[in-house]
PDB file of C-alpha atoms in Angstrom:
ATOM      1  CA  MET A   1      -7.412  27.189 -46.574  1.00 92.00           C
ATOM      2  CA  GLN A   2      -7.580  23.787 -44.644  1.00 95.00           C
ATOM      3  CA  THR A   3      -5.026  21.237 -43.277  1.00 94.00           C
ATOM      4  CA  VAL A   4      -4.977  18.294 -41.759  1.00 95.00           C
ATOM      5  CA  HIS A   5      -5.159  16.737 -37.865  1.00 92.00           C
ATOM      6  CA  GLN A   6      -3.533  13.228 -38.379  1.00 95.00           C
ATOM      7  CA  LEU A   7      -1.902  11.070 -41.014  1.00 97.00           C
ATOM      8  CA  PHE A   8      -3.335   9.311 -44.024  1.00 97.00           C
ATOM      9  CA  PHE A   9      -2.257   7.118 -46.609  1.00 97.00           C
ATOM     10  CA  THR A  10      -1.525   6.443 -50.811  1.00 97.00           C
ATOM     11  CA  THR A  11      -0.460   4.032 -52.553  1.00 96.00           C
ATOM     12  CA  ILE A  12       0.453   4.314 -56.472  1.00 94.00           C
ATOM     13  CA  GLU A  13       1.736   2.331 -59.456  1.00 94.00           C
ATOM     14  CA  GLU A  14       2.443   3.901 -62.547  1.00 91.00           C
ATOM     15  CA  LYS A  15       4.855   1.926 -64.993  1.00 91.00           C
ATOM     16  CA  LYS A  16       6.743  -0.967 -61.572  1.00 91.00           C
ATOM     17  CA  SER A  17       7.395   2.434 -59.946  1.00 91.00           C
ATOM     18  CA  THR A  18       5.543   2.585 -56.962  1.00 94.00           C
ATOM     19  CA  PHE A  19       4.996   5.681 -54.785  1.00 96.00           C
ATOM     20  CA  HIS A  20       3.916   5.554 -51.282  1.00 97.00           C
ATOM     21  CA  ALA A  21       1.902   8.781 -50.086  1.00 97.00           C
ATOM     22  CA  PHE A  22       1.376  10.277 -47.316  1.00 98.00           C
ATOM     23  CA  LEU A  23       0.163  13.339 -45.646  1.00 97.00           C
ATOM     24  CA  CYS A  24       0.294  14.755 -42.518  1.00 97.00           C
ATOM     25  CA  PRO A  25       0.381  17.295 -39.891  1.00 95.00           C
ATOM     26  CA  ILE A  26       3.410  19.950 -39.899  1.00 95.00           C
ATOM     27  CA  ASP A  27       4.302  19.422 -36.267  1.00 92.00           C
ATOM     28  CA  ALA A  28       3.762  15.344 -37.452  1.00 95.00           C
ATOM     29  CA  MET A  29       6.683  15.787 -40.568  1.00 96.00           C
ATOM     30  CA  GLU A  30       9.660  16.251 -39.239  1.00 95.00           C
ATOM     31  CA  SER A  31       9.507  12.582 -36.969  1.00 96.00           C
ATOM     32  CA  LEU A  32       7.389  10.686 -39.803  1.00 96.00           C
ATOM     33  CA  HIS A  33      10.560  11.699 -42.157  1.00 96.00           C
ATOM     34  CA  VAL A  34      12.883   9.976 -39.938  1.00 95.00           C
ATOM     35  CA  THR A  35      10.573   6.893 -39.525  1.00 95.00           C
ATOM     36  CA  LEU A  36       9.899   6.688 -44.004  1.00 95.00           C
ATOM     37  CA  LYS A  37      13.712   6.523 -44.084  1.00 94.00           C
ATOM     38  CA  ASN A  38      14.767   3.960 -41.444  1.00 95.00           C
ATOM     39  CA  GLU A  39      11.384   2.062 -42.409  1.00 95.00           C
ATOM     40  CA  HIS A  40      11.898   2.387 -46.325  1.00 93.00           C
ATOM     41  CA  PRO A  41      16.233   1.744 -46.478  1.00 92.00           C
ATOM     42  CA  LYS A  42      15.615   0.608 -50.415  1.00 90.00           C
ATOM     43  CA  ALA A  43      13.634   2.375 -51.568  1.00 90.00           C
ATOM     44  CA  ALA A  44      15.000   5.405 -54.594  1.00 86.00           C
ATOM     45  CA  HIS A  45      13.241   8.873 -53.382  1.00 93.00           C
ATOM     46  CA  ILE A  46      11.586  10.307 -50.680  1.00 95.00           C
ATOM     47  CA  VAL A  47      10.246  13.552 -51.626  1.00 96.00           C
ATOM     48  CA  TRP A  48       8.578  16.068 -49.334  1.00 97.00           C
ATOM     49  CA  ALA A  49       6.829  19.200 -49.937  1.00 97.00           C
ATOM     50  CA  LYS A  50       4.804  21.987 -46.924  1.00 97.00           C
ATOM     51  CA  ARG A  51       3.507  24.226 -46.536  1.00 97.00           C
ATOM     52  CA  TYR A  52       3.150  26.477 -43.150  1.00 96.00           C
ATOM     53  CA  PHE A  53       2.281  30.195 -41.030  1.00 93.00           C
ATOM     54  CA  ASN A  54       5.503  31.629 -39.397  1.00 91.00           C
ATOM     55  CA  GLU A  55       5.192  33.880 -36.950  1.00 85.00           C
ATOM     56  CA  PHE A  56       4.273  36.749 -39.202  1.00 89.00           C
ATOM     57  CA  ARG A  57       1.356  34.216 -39.907  1.00 88.00           C
ATOM     58  CA  GLN A  58       2.978  34.497 -43.683  1.00 93.00           C
ATOM     59  CA  ILE A  59       2.497  31.019 -46.026  1.00 95.00           C
ATOM     60  CA  VAL A  60       5.900  29.540 -45.968  1.00 96.00           C
ATOM     61  CA  GLU A  61       7.184  26.886 -48.932  1.00 96.00           C
ATOM     62  CA  ASN A  62       9.817  24.233 -48.717  1.00 96.00           C
ATOM     63  CA  ASN A  63      10.379  20.859 -50.924  1.00 96.00           C
ATOM     64  CA  SER A  64      12.883  18.302 -52.107  1.00 95.00           C
ATOM     65  CA  ASP A  65      13.208  15.628 -55.608  1.00 94.00           C
ATOM     66  CA  ASP A  66      15.449  14.077 -52.978  1.00 93.00           C
ATOM     67  CA  GLY A  67      18.122  13.112 -56.081  1.00 90.00           C
ATOM     68  CA  GLU A  68      14.962  13.152 -58.536  1.00 92.00           C
ATOM     69  CA  PRO A  69      15.257  15.113 -61.803  1.00 92.00           C
ATOM     70  CA  LYS A  70      15.892  18.364 -60.395  1.00 94.00           C
ATOM     71  CA  GLY A  71      12.112  20.044 -60.517  1.00 92.00           C
ATOM     72  CA  THR A  72      10.442  17.390 -61.067  1.00 93.00           C
ATOM     73  CA  SER A  73       9.164  15.576 -58.253  1.00 94.00           C
ATOM     74  CA  GLY A  74       8.017  18.032 -55.331  1.00 95.00           C
ATOM     75  CA  PRO A  75       6.677  21.349 -56.546  1.00 96.00           C
ATOM     76  CA  PRO A  76       4.520  19.585 -58.754  1.00 96.00           C
ATOM     77  CA  VAL A  77       3.509  17.780 -55.079  1.00 97.00           C
ATOM     78  CA  LEU A  78       3.546  21.604 -53.701  1.00 97.00           C
ATOM     79  CA  ASN A  79       2.021  22.122 -56.643  1.00 96.00           C
ATOM     80  CA  VAL A  80      -1.366  20.029 -55.721  1.00 97.00           C
ATOM     81  CA  MET A  81      -1.032  20.972 -52.695  1.00 97.00           C
ATOM     82  CA  ARG A  82      -1.299  25.375 -52.944  1.00 97.00           C
ATOM     83  CA  GLY A  83      -4.367  23.893 -55.297  1.00 96.00           C
ATOM     84  CA  VAL A  84      -6.472  22.993 -52.255  1.00 96.00           C
ATOM     85  CA  GLU A  85      -5.060  25.626 -50.572  1.00 96.00           C
ATOM     86  CA  LEU A  86      -3.701  23.049 -47.660  1.00 96.00           C
ATOM     87  CA  VAL A  87      -1.915  24.845 -45.116  1.00 96.00           C
ATOM     88  CA  GLU A  88      -0.031  23.249 -41.450  1.00 95.00           C
ATOM     89  CA  VAL A  89       0.864  19.995 -43.063  1.00 97.00           C
ATOM     90  CA  GLY A  90       3.403  17.666 -45.237  1.00 97.00           C
ATOM     91  CA  LEU A  91       3.392  15.617 -47.392  1.00 98.00           C
ATOM     92  CA  LEU A  92       5.897  13.355 -48.054  1.00 97.00           C
ATOM     93  CA  ILE A  93       6.663  10.814 -51.100  1.00 97.00           C
ATOM     94  CA  VAL A  94       8.564   7.177 -51.097  1.00 97.00           C
ATOM     95  CA  ARG A  95       9.055   5.939 -54.166  1.00 95.00           C
ATOM     96  CA  TYR A  96      10.560   2.439 -55.291  1.00 94.00           C
ATOM     97  CA  PHE A  97      11.367   2.021 -58.845  1.00 90.00           C
ATOM     98  CA  GLY A  98      10.318  -0.339 -60.518  1.00 87.00           C
ATOM     99  CA  GLY A  99      13.205  -0.496 -63.487  1.00 87.00           C
ATOM    100  CA  ILE A 100      11.102   1.362 -65.847  1.00 85.00           C
ATOM    101  CA  LYS A 101      12.197   5.015 -65.906  1.00 88.00           C
ATOM    102  CA  LEU A 102       9.922   7.809 -66.254  1.00 90.00           C
ATOM    103  CA  GLY A 103      11.290  10.503 -68.214  1.00 90.00           C
ATOM    104  CA  THR A 104      10.495  14.496 -66.669  1.00 90.00           C
ATOM    105  CA  GLY A 105       6.770  14.396 -67.446  1.00 92.00           C
ATOM    106  CA  GLY A 106       5.974  11.088 -66.331  1.00 92.00           C
ATOM    107  CA  LEU A 107       8.007  11.410 -63.169  1.00 93.00           C
ATOM    108  CA  VAL A 108       5.340  15.320 -62.408  1.00 94.00           C
ATOM    109  CA  ARG A 109       2.449  13.543 -63.408  1.00 94.00           C
ATOM    110  CA  ALA A 110       2.458  10.018 -61.114  1.00 95.00           C
ATOM    111  CA  TYR A 111       4.311  12.479 -58.252  1.00 95.00           C
ATOM    112  CA  GLY A 112       1.007  14.483 -58.923  1.00 96.00           C
ATOM    113  CA  SER A 113      -0.703  12.448 -59.078  1.00 96.00           C
ATOM    114  CA  SER A 114      -0.398  10.469 -55.835  1.00 96.00           C
ATOM    115  CA  ALA A 115      -0.369  14.278 -53.633  1.00 97.00           C
ATOM    116  CA  LYS A 116      -3.890  14.251 -55.367  1.00 97.00           C
ATOM    117  CA  GLU A 117      -4.315  10.424 -54.681  1.00 97.00           C
ATOM    118  CA  VAL A 118      -3.422  11.146 -50.754  1.00 97.00           C
ATOM    119  CA  ILE A 119      -5.498  14.849 -50.773  1.00 97.00           C
ATOM    120  CA  ALA A 120      -8.186  13.436 -51.947  1.00 96.00           C
ATOM    121  CA  ALA A 121      -8.204  10.346 -48.705  1.00 95.00           C
ATOM    122  CA  ALA A 122      -7.898  12.771 -46.637  1.00 95.00           C
ATOM    123  CA  THR A 123     -10.714  14.555 -44.091  1.00 95.00           C
ATOM    124  CA  LEU A 124      -9.554  18.725 -45.055  1.00 94.00           C
ATOM    125  CA  THR A 125     -11.310  20.667 -42.152  1.00 93.00           C
ATOM    126  CA  PRO A 126     -10.943  23.951 -42.061  1.00 92.00           C
ATOM    127  CA  PHE A 127      -7.865  26.098 -41.384  1.00 92.00           C
ATOM    128  CA  VAL A 128      -8.087  28.318 -38.564  1.00 87.00           C
ATOM    129  CA  PHE A 129      -5.542  30.595 -36.712  1.00 88.00           C
ATOM    130  CA  LYS A 130      -5.010  29.998 -32.753  1.00 87.00           C
ATOM    131  CA  GLU A 131      -3.204  31.113 -30.004  1.00 87.00           C
ATOM    132  CA  ILE A 132      -2.773  30.191 -26.536  1.00 90.00           C
ATOM    133  CA  LEU A 133      -4.414  31.971 -24.125  1.00 92.00           C
ATOM    134  CA  THR A 134      -3.355  31.418 -19.453  1.00 94.00           C
ATOM    135  CA  CYS A 135      -5.281  31.950 -17.869  1.00 93.00           C
ATOM    136  CA  LYS A 136      -6.382  31.483 -13.902  1.00 94.00           C
ATOM    137  CA  THR A 137      -8.820  30.136 -12.037  1.00 93.00           C
ATOM    138  CA  ALA A 138      -9.426  29.673  -8.191  1.00 93.00           C
ATOM    139  CA  TYR A 139      -9.981  25.582  -7.146  1.00 94.00           C
ATOM    140  CA  PRO A 140     -13.747  26.689  -6.767  1.00 93.00           C
ATOM    141  CA  LEU A 141     -14.184  28.023  -9.977  1.00 93.00           C
ATOM    142  CA  VAL A 142     -12.461  24.632 -12.059  1.00 93.00           C
ATOM    143  CA  PRO A 143     -15.577  22.061 -11.941  1.00 93.00           C
ATOM    144  CA  ARG A 144     -17.500  25.927 -13.744  1.00 93.00           C
ATOM    145  CA  PHE A 145     -14.838  25.450 -15.699  1.00 93.00           C
ATOM    146  CA  GLU A 146     -13.450  22.754 -17.558  1.00 92.00           C
ATOM    147  CA  HIS A 147     -17.258  21.863 -17.635  1.00 94.00           C
ATOM    148  CA  TYR A 148     -17.609  25.216 -19.755  1.00 92.00           C
ATOM    149  CA  ALA A 149     -13.932  23.583 -21.945  1.00 91.00           C
ATOM    150  CA  LEU A 150     -15.587  20.349 -22.283  1.00 91.00           C
ATOM    151  CA  GLN A 151     -19.052  22.139 -23.868  1.00 92.00           C
ATOM    152  CA  HIS A 152     -16.940  23.917 -26.256  1.00 90.00           C
ATOM    153  CA  THR A 153     -13.637  22.092 -27.331  1.00 85.00           C
ATOM    154  CA  LEU A 154     -10.975  24.211 -25.758  1.00 86.00           C
ATOM    155  CA  HIS A 155      -7.996  22.253 -26.454  1.00 86.00           C
ATOM    156  CA  VAL A 156      -6.842  22.712 -22.876  1.00 90.00           C
ATOM    157  CA  LYS A 157      -2.942  22.297 -23.698  1.00 89.00           C
ATOM    158  CA  GLU A 158      -1.708  22.263 -20.485  1.00 93.00           C
ATOM    159  CA  ARG A 159      -3.209  22.515 -16.577  1.00 94.00           C
ATOM    160  CA  LEU A 160      -0.874  23.285 -13.872  1.00 95.00           C
ATOM    161  CA  PHE A 161      -1.790  22.911  -9.943  1.00 95.00           C
ATOM    162  CA  GLU A 162      -0.644  26.020  -7.695  1.00 94.00           C
ATOM    163  CA  SER A 163      -1.196  26.035  -4.089  1.00 94.00           C
ATOM    164  CA  ASP A 164      -4.570  29.460  -4.842  1.00 93.00           C
ATOM    165  CA  GLY A 165      -5.746  27.666  -8.006  1.00 93.00           C
ATOM    166  CA  VAL A 166      -5.453  26.194 -11.283  1.00 94.00           C
ATOM    167  CA  VAL A 167      -3.063  27.577 -14.302  1.00 95.00           C
ATOM    168  CA  TRP A 168      -4.873  26.887 -18.196  1.00 93.00           C
ATOM    169  CA  LYS A 169      -2.339  27.314 -21.188  1.00 94.00           C
ATOM    170  CA  LEU A 170      -5.972  26.706 -23.659  1.00 92.00           C
ATOM    171  CA  GLU A 171      -5.391  27.214 -27.329  1.00 88.00           C
ATOM    172  CA  ILE A 172      -8.258  28.813 -28.674  1.00 90.00           C
ATOM    173  CA  SER A 173      -9.009  30.916 -32.113  1.00 89.00           C
ATOM    174  CA  GLU A 174     -10.457  34.729 -32.024  1.00 88.00           C
ATOM    175  CA  ALA A 175     -14.137  34.214 -31.279  1.00 89.00           C
ATOM    176  CA  GLN A 176     -13.542  30.952 -28.914  1.00 92.00           C
ATOM    177  CA  LYS A 177     -11.643  33.992 -27.016  1.00 92.00           C
ATOM    178  CA  LYS A 178     -14.070  35.840 -26.988  1.00 92.00           C
ATOM    179  CA  GLU A 179     -17.187  33.740 -26.429  1.00 93.00           C
ATOM    180  CA  PHE A 180     -14.553  32.334 -23.606  1.00 93.00           C
ATOM    181  CA  LEU A 181     -13.611  35.771 -22.285  1.00 92.00           C
ATOM    182  CA  ASP A 182     -17.212  37.303 -21.927  1.00 92.00           C
ATOM    183  CA  PHE A 183     -18.216  33.531 -20.002  1.00 92.00           C
ATOM    184  CA  ALA A 184     -14.916  34.051 -17.523  1.00 90.00           C
ATOM    185  CA  SER A 185     -14.721  37.921 -16.613  1.00 90.00           C
ATOM    186  CA  LEU A 186     -18.479  36.855 -14.836  1.00 90.00           C
ATOM    187  CA  PHE A 187     -16.076  35.370 -12.189  1.00 90.00           C
ATOM    188  CA  GLU A 188     -13.233  37.429 -11.800  1.00 89.00           C
ATOM    189  CA  ARG A 189     -14.520  38.703  -7.803  1.00 90.00           C
ATOM    190  CA  GLU A 190     -14.327  34.870  -7.544  1.00 90.00           C
ATOM    191  CA  GLY A 191      -9.976  34.426  -8.390  1.00 89.00           C
ATOM    192  CA  PHE A 192     -10.686  33.737 -12.179  1.00 89.00           C
ATOM    193  CA  SER A 193      -7.406  36.251 -13.653  1.00 88.00           C
ATOM    194  CA  VAL A 194      -5.624  35.963 -17.781  1.00 87.00           C
ATOM    195  CA  LEU A 195      -2.043  36.094 -17.097  1.00 87.00           C
TER     196      LEU A 195
END
């Protein structure tokens, strides 16, 4: 499985219709959809598809034809996403009608090609499940833990400074969690604890 961590954009033209394709992390999809509606008020359609995990680690898929003939735009985009095993992403395609009807087969090809183009232009990274680990360190340990987080590229989502120490919220994979807890266990007597 693969994912993206930033926005990617491409444009193709098919029989005078223009297709602008946007691939983004799932967290950014809703706001991007609103932005595209505002920036492209004259667009004929904004088609989309998304794939993400629910709380049970099951893949959830959804798509919209946004007024195109049923099944000619959203499903082809979703199929391309499935083909490259994209997860935790949204793909939106803004279409400007060029005056020539593409027919159902032409629409399927155009939307599928748009999805393939933006995915080819994207930097795909392997998808890894992550969880939030909450722990606390006494103030004398903070520099050691900051150094560890930097050296091991841990994503520190939040740090709360309290009177007796710092509460850390780390977004961490299974492998990172094991390594981190092995490191942190050396400091349990000095003020480290998992919350």
